[in-house]
Short mmCIF file of N, CA and C in Angstrom, two decimals:
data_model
loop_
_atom_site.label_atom_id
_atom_site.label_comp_id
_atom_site.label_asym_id
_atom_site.label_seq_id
_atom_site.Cartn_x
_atom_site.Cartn_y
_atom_site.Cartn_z
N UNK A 625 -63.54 -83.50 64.92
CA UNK A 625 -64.17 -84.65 64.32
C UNK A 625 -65.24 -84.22 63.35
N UNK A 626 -65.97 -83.51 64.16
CA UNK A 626 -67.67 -82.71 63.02
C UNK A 626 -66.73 -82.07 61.58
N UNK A 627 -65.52 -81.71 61.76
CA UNK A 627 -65.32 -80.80 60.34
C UNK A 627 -64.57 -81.40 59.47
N UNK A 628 -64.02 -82.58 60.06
CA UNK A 628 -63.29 -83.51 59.47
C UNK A 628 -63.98 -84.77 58.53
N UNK A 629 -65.57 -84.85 58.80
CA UNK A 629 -66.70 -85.86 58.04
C UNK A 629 -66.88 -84.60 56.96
N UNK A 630 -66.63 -85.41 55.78
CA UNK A 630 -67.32 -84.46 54.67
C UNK A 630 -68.93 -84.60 54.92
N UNK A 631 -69.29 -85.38 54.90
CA UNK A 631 -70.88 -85.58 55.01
C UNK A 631 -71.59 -84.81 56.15
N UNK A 632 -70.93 -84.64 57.35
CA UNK A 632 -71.05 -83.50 58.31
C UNK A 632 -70.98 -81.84 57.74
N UNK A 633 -70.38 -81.62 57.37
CA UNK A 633 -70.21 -80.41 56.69
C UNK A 633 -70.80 -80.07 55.90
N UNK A 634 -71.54 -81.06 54.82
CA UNK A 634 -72.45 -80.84 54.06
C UNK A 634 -73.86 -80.54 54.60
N UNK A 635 -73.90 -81.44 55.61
CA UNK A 635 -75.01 -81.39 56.21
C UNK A 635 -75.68 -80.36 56.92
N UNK A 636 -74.13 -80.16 57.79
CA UNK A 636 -74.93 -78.44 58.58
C UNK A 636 -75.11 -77.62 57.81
N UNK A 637 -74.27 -77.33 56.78
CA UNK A 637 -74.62 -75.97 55.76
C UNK A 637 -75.97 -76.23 55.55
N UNK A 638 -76.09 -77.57 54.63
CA UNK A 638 -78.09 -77.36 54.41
C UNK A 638 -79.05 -76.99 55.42
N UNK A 639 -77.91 -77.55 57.08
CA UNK A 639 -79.21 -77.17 58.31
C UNK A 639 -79.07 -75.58 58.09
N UNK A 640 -77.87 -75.05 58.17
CA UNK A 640 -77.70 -73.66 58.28
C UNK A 640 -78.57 -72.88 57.05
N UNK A 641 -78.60 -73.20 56.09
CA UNK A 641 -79.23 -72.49 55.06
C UNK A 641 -80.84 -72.71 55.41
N UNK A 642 -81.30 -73.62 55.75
CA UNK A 642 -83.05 -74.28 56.18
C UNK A 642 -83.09 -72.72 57.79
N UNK A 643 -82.35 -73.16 58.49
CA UNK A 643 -82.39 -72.53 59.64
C UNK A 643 -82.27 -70.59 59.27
N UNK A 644 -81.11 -70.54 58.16
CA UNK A 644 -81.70 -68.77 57.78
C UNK A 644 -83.19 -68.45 57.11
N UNK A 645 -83.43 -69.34 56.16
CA UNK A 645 -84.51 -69.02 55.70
C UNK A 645 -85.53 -68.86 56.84
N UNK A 646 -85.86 -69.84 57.47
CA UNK A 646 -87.31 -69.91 58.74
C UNK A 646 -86.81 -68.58 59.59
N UNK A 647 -85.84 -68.17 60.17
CA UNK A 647 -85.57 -67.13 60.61
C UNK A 647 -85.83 -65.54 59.86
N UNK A 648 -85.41 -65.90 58.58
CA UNK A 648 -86.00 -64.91 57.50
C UNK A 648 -87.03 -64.52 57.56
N UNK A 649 -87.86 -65.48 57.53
CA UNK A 649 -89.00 -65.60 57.19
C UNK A 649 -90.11 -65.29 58.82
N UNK A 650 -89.40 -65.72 59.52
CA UNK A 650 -89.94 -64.67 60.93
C UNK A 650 -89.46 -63.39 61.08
N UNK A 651 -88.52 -62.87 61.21
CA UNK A 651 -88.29 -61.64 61.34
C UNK A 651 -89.25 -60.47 60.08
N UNK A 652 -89.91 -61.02 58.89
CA UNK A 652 -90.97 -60.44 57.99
C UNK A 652 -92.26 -60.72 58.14
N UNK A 653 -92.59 -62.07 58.45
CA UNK A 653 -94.21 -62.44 58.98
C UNK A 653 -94.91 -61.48 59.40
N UNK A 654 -94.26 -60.30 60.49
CA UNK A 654 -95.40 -59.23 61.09
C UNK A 654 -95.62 -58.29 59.99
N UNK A 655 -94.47 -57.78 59.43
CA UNK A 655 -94.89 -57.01 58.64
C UNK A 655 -95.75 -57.36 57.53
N UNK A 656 -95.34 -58.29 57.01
CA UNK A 656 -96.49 -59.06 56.06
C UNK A 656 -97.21 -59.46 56.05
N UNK A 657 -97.74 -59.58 57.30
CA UNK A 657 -99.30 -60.08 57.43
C UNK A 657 -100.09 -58.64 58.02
N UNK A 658 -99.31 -57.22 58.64
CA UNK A 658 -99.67 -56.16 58.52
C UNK A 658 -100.07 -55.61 57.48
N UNK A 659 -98.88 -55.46 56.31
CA UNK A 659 -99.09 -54.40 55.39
C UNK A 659 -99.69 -54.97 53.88
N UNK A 660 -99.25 -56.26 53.62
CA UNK A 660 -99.32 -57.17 52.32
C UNK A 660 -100.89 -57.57 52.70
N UNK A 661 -100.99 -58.46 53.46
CA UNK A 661 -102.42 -59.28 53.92
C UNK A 661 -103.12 -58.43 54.88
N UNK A 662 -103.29 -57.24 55.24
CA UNK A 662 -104.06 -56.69 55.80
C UNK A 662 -104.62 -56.60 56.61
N UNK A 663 -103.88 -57.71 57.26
CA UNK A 663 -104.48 -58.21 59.40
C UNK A 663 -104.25 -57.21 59.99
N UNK A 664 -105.16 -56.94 61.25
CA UNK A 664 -104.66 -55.97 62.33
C UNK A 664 -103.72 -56.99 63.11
N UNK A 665 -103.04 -56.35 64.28
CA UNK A 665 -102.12 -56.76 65.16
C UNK A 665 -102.52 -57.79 65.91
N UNK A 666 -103.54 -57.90 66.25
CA UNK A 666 -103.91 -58.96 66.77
C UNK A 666 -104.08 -60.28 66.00
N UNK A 667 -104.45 -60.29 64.60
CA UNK A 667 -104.80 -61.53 64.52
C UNK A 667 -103.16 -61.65 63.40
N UNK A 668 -102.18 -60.99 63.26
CA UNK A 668 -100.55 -60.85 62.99
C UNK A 668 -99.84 -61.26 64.02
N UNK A 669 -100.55 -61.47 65.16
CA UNK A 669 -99.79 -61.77 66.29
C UNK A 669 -99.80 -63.52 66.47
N UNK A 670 -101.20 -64.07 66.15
CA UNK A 670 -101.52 -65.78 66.09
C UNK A 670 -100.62 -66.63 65.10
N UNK A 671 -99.58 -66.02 64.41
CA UNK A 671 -98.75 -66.45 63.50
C UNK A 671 -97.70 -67.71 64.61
N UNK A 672 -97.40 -66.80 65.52
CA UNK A 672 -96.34 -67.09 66.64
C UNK A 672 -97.18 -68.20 67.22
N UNK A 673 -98.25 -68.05 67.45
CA UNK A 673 -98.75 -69.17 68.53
C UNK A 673 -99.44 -70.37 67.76
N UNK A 674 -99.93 -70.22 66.24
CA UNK A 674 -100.29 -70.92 65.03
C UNK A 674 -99.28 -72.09 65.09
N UNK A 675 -98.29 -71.78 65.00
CA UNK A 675 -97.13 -72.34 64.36
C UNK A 675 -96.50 -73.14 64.87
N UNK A 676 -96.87 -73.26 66.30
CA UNK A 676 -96.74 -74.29 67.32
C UNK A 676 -97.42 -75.71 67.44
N UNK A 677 -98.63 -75.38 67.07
CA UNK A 677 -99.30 -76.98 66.63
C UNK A 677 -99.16 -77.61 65.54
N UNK A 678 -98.39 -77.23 64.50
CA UNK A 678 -97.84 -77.40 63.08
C UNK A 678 -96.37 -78.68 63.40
N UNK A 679 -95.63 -77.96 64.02
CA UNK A 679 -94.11 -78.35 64.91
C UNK A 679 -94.75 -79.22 65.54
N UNK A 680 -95.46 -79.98 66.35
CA UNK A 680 -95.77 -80.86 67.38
C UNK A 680 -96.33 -81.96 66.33
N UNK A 681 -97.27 -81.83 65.48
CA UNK A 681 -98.06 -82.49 64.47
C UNK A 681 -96.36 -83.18 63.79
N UNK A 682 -95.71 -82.45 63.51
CA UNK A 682 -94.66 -82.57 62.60
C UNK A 682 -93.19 -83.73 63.21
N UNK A 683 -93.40 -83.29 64.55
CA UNK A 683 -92.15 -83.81 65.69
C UNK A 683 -93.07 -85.42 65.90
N UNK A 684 -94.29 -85.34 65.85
CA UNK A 684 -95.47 -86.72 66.43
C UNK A 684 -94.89 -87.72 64.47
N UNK A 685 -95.31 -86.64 63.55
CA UNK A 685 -95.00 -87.31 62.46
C UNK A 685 -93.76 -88.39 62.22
N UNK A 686 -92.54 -87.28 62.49
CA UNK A 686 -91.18 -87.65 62.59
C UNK A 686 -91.07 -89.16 63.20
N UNK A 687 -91.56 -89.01 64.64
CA UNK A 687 -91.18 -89.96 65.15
C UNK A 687 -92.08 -91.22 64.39
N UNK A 688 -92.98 -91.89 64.07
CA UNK A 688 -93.74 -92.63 63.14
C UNK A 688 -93.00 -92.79 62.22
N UNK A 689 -92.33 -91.71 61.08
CA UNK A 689 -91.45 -92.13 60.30
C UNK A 689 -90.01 -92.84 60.68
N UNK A 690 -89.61 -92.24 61.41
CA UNK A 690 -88.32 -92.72 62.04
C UNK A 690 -88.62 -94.56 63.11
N UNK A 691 -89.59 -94.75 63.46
CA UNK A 691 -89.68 -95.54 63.85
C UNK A 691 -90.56 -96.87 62.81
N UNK A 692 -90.84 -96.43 61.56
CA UNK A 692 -91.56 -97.25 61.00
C UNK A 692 -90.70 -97.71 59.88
N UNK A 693 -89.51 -96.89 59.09
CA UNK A 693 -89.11 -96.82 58.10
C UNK A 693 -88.11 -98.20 58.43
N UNK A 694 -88.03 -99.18 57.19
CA UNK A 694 -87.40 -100.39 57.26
C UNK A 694 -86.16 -99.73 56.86
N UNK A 695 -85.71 -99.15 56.49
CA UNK A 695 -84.21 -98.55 56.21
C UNK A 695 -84.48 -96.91 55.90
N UNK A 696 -83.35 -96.20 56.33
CA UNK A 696 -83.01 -94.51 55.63
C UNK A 696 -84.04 -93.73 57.40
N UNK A 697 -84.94 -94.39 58.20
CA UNK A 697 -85.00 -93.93 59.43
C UNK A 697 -84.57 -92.24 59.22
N UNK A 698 -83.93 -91.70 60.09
CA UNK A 698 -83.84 -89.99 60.21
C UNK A 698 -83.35 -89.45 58.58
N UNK A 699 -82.74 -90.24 58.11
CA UNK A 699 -82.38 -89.52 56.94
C UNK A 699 -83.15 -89.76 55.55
N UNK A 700 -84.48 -90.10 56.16
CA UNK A 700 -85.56 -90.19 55.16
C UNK A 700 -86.47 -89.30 55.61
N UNK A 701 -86.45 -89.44 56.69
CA UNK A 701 -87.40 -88.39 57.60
C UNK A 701 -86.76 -86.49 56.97
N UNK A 702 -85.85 -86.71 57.23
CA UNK A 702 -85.02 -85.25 57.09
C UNK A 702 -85.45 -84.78 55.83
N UNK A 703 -85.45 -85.85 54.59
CA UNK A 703 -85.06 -85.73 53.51
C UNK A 703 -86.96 -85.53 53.05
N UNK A 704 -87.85 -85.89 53.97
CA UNK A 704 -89.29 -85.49 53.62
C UNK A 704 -89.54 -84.24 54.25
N UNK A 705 -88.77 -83.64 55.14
CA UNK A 705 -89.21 -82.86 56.00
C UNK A 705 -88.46 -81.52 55.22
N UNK A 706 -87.33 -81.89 54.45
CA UNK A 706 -86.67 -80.76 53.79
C UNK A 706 -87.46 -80.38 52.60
N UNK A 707 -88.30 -81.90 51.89
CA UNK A 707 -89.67 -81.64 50.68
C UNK A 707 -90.52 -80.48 51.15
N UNK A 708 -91.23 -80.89 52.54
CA UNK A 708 -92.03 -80.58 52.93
C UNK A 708 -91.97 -79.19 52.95
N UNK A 709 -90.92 -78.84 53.65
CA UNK A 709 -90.53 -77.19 53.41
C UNK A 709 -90.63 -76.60 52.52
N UNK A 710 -90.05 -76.78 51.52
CA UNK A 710 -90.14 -76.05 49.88
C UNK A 710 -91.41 -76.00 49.38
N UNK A 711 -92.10 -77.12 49.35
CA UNK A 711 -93.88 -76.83 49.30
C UNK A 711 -94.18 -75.87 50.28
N UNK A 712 -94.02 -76.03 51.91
CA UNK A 712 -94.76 -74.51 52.47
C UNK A 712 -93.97 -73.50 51.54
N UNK A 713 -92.98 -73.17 51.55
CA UNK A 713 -92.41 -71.76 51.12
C UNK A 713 -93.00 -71.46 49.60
N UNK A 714 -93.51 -72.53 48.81
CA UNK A 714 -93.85 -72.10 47.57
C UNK A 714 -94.92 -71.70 47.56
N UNK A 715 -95.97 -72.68 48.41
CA UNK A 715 -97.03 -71.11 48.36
C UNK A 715 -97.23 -70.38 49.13
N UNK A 716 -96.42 -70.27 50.53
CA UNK A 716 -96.14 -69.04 50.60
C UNK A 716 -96.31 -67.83 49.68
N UNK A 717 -94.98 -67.98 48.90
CA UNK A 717 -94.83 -67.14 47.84
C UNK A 717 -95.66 -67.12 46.98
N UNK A 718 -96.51 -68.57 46.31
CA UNK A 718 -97.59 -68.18 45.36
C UNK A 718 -98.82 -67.31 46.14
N UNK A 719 -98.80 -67.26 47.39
CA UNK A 719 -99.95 -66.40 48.44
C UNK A 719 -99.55 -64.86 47.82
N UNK A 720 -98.58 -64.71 47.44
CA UNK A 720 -97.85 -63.13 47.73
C UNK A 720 -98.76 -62.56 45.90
N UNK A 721 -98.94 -63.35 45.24
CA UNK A 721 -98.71 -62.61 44.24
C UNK A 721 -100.05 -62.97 43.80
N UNK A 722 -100.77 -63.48 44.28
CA UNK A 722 -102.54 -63.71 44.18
C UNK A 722 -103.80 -62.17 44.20
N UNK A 723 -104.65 -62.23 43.37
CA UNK A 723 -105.82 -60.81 43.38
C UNK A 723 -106.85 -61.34 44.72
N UNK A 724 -106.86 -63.03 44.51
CA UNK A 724 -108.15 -63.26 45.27
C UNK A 724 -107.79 -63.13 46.89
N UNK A 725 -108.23 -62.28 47.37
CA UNK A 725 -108.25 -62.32 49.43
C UNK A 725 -108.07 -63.72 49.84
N UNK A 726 -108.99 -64.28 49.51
CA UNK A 726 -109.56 -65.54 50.17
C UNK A 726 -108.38 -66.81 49.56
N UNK A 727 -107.97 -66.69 48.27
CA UNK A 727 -106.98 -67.70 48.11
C UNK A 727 -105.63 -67.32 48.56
N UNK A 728 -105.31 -66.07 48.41
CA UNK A 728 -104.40 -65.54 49.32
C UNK A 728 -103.78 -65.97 50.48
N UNK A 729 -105.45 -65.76 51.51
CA UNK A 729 -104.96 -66.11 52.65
C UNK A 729 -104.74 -67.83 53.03
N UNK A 730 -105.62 -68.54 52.15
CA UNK A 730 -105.40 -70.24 52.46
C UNK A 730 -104.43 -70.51 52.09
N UNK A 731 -104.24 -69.97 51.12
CA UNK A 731 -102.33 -70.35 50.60
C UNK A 731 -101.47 -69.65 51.21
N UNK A 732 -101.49 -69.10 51.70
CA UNK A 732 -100.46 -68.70 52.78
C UNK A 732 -100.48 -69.57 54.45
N UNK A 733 -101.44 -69.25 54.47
CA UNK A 733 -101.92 -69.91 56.22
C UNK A 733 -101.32 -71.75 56.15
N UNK A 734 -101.75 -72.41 54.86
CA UNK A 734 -101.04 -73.45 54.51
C UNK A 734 -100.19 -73.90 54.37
N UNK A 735 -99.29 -73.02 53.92
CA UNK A 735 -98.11 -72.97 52.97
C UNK A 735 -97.18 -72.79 54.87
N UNK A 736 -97.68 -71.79 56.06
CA UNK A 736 -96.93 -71.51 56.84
C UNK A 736 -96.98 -72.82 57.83
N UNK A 737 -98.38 -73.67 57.92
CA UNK A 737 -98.17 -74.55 58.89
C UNK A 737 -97.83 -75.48 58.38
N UNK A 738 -97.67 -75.73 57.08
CA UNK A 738 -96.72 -76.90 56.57
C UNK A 738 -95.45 -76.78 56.66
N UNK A 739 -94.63 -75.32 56.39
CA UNK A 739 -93.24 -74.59 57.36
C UNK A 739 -92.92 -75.36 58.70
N UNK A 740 -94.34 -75.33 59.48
CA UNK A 740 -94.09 -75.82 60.97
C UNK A 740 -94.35 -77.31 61.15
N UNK A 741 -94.57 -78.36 59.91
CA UNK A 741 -94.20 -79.67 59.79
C UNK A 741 -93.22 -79.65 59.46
N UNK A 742 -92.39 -79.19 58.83
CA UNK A 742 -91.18 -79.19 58.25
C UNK A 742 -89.88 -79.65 59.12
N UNK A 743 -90.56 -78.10 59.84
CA UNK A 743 -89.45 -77.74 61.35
C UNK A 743 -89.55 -79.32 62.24
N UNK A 744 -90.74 -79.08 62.68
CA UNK A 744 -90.80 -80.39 63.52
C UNK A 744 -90.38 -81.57 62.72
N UNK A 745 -90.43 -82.13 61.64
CA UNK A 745 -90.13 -83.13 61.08
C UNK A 745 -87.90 -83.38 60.93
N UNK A 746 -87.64 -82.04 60.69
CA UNK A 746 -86.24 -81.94 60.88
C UNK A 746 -85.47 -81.79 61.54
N UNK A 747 -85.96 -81.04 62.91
CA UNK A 747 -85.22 -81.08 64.06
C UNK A 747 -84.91 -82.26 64.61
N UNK A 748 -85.59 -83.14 64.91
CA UNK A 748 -85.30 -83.86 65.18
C UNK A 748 -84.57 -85.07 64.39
N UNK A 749 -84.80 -85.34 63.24
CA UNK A 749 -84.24 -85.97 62.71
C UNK A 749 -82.32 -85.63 62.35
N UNK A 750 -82.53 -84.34 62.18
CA UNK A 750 -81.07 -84.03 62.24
C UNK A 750 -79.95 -83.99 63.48
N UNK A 751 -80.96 -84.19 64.34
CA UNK A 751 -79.97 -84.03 65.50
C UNK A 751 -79.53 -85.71 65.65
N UNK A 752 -80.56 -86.84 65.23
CA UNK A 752 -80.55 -88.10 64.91
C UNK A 752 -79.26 -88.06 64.16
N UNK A 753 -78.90 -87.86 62.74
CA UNK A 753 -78.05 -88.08 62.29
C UNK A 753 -76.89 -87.50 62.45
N UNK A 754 -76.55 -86.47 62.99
CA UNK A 754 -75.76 -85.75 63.49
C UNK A 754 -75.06 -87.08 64.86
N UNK A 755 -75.87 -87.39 65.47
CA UNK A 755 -75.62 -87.41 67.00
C UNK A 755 -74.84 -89.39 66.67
N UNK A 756 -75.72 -89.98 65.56
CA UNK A 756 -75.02 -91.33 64.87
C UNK A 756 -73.87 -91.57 64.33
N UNK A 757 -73.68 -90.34 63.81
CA UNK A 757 -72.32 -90.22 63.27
C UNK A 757 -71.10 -89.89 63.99
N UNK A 758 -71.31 -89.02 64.85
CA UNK A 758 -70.07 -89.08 66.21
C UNK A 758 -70.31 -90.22 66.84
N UNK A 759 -68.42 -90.08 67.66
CA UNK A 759 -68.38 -91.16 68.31
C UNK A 759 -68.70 -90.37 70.06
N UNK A 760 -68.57 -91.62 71.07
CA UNK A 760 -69.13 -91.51 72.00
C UNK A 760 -68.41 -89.74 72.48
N UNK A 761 -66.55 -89.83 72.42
CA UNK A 761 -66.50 -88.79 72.89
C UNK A 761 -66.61 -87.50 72.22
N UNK A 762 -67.50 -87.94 70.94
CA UNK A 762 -67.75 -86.24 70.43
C UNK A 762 -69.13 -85.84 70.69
N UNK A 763 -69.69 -86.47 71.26
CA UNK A 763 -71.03 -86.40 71.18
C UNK A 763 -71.31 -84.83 71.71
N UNK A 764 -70.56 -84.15 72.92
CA UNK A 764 -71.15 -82.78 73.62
C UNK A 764 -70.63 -81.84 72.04
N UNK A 765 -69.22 -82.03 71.38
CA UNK A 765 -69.11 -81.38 70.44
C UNK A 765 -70.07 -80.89 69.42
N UNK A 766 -70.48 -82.34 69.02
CA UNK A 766 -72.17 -82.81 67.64
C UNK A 766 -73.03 -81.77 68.90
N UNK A 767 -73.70 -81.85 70.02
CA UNK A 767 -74.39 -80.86 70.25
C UNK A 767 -74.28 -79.07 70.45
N UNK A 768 -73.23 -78.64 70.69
CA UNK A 768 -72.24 -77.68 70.56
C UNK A 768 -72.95 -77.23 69.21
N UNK A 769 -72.53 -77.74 68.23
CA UNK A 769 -72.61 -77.54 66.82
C UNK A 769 -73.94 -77.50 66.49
N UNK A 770 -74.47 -78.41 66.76
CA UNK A 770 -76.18 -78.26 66.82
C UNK A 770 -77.16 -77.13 67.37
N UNK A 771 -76.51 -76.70 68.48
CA UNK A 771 -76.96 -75.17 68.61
C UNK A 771 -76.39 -74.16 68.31
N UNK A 772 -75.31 -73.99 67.67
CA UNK A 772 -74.67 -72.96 66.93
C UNK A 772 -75.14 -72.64 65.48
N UNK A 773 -75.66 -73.74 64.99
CA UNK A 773 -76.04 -73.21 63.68
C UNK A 773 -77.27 -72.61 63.79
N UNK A 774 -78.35 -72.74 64.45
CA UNK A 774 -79.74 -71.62 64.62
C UNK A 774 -79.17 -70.86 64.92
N UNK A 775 -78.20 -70.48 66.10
CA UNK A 775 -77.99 -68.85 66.66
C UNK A 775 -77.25 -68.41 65.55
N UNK A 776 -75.92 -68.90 64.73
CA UNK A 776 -75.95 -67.96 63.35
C UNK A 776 -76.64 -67.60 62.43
N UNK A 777 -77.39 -68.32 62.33
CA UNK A 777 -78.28 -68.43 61.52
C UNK A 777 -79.37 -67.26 61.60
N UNK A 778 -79.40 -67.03 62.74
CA UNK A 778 -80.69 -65.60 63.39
C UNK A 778 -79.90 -64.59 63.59
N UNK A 779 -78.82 -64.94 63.95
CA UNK A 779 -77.35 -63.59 63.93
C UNK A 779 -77.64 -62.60 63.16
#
């Protein structure tokens, strides 16, 4: 059923492509906040535990949008939460290529917990539209699929 909706198929690829990047982009965080930004290990390590109140802020957001929006509900939500991302990742990247320390690090530190509105703002919403679009008996399938695309994705 999931491969047979064109609009399904479209959809996971964008989850799948959202889901390599954030994975990308963890598996380099230590080193880059080691060797690029100049943290010791310890404060390279608060990235992991940072990033958690970002996702909760973001999942609290979601639901407000999804419950307030007079039409487009998860797939407006998704569709701010996929904005939202590309702003963290851009300055991210504008962090990378900065002289000043200090703007450096706000644009980065910014750029990462807006990453973790992102997340929280899309997880959930995608599993929303995902889970609307099957019918009753595909529903374990739509979740099946829903956790397969992070684990390839980190593969």
């Amino acid at each position: 059923m999931i491969f047979r909706d064109s609009f399904l198929v479209g959809f996971l690829f964008v989850n799948l492509l959202a889901y390599i990047s954030m994975a990308g982009a963890i598996t380099v965080i230590g080193g880059y906040l080691l060797l690029v930004m100049d943290y010791s290990q310890s404060v390279a390590s608060l990235a992991g535990l940072q990033q958690q109140v970002p996702i909760i802020i973001g999942v609290y957001l979601g639901i407000i949008l999804q419950t307030q929006m007079p039409r487009g509900g998860p797939y407006t939500t998704e569709a701010i939460g996929l904005f939202t991302g590309v702003i963290g990742w851009l300055m991210m990247g504008v962090a990378g290529v900065q002289s000043s320390r200090e703007f450096m690090n706000a644009m980065w530190w910014s750029g990462f917990s807006i990453l973790g509105i992102c997340f929280g703002l899309t997880q959930p919403a995608s599993t929303a539209i995902l889970s609307a679009r099957a019918g009753v008996d595909d529903q374990a399938q739509v979740q099946d699929v829903l956790r397969a695309v992070p684990q390839a994705a980190t593969a």
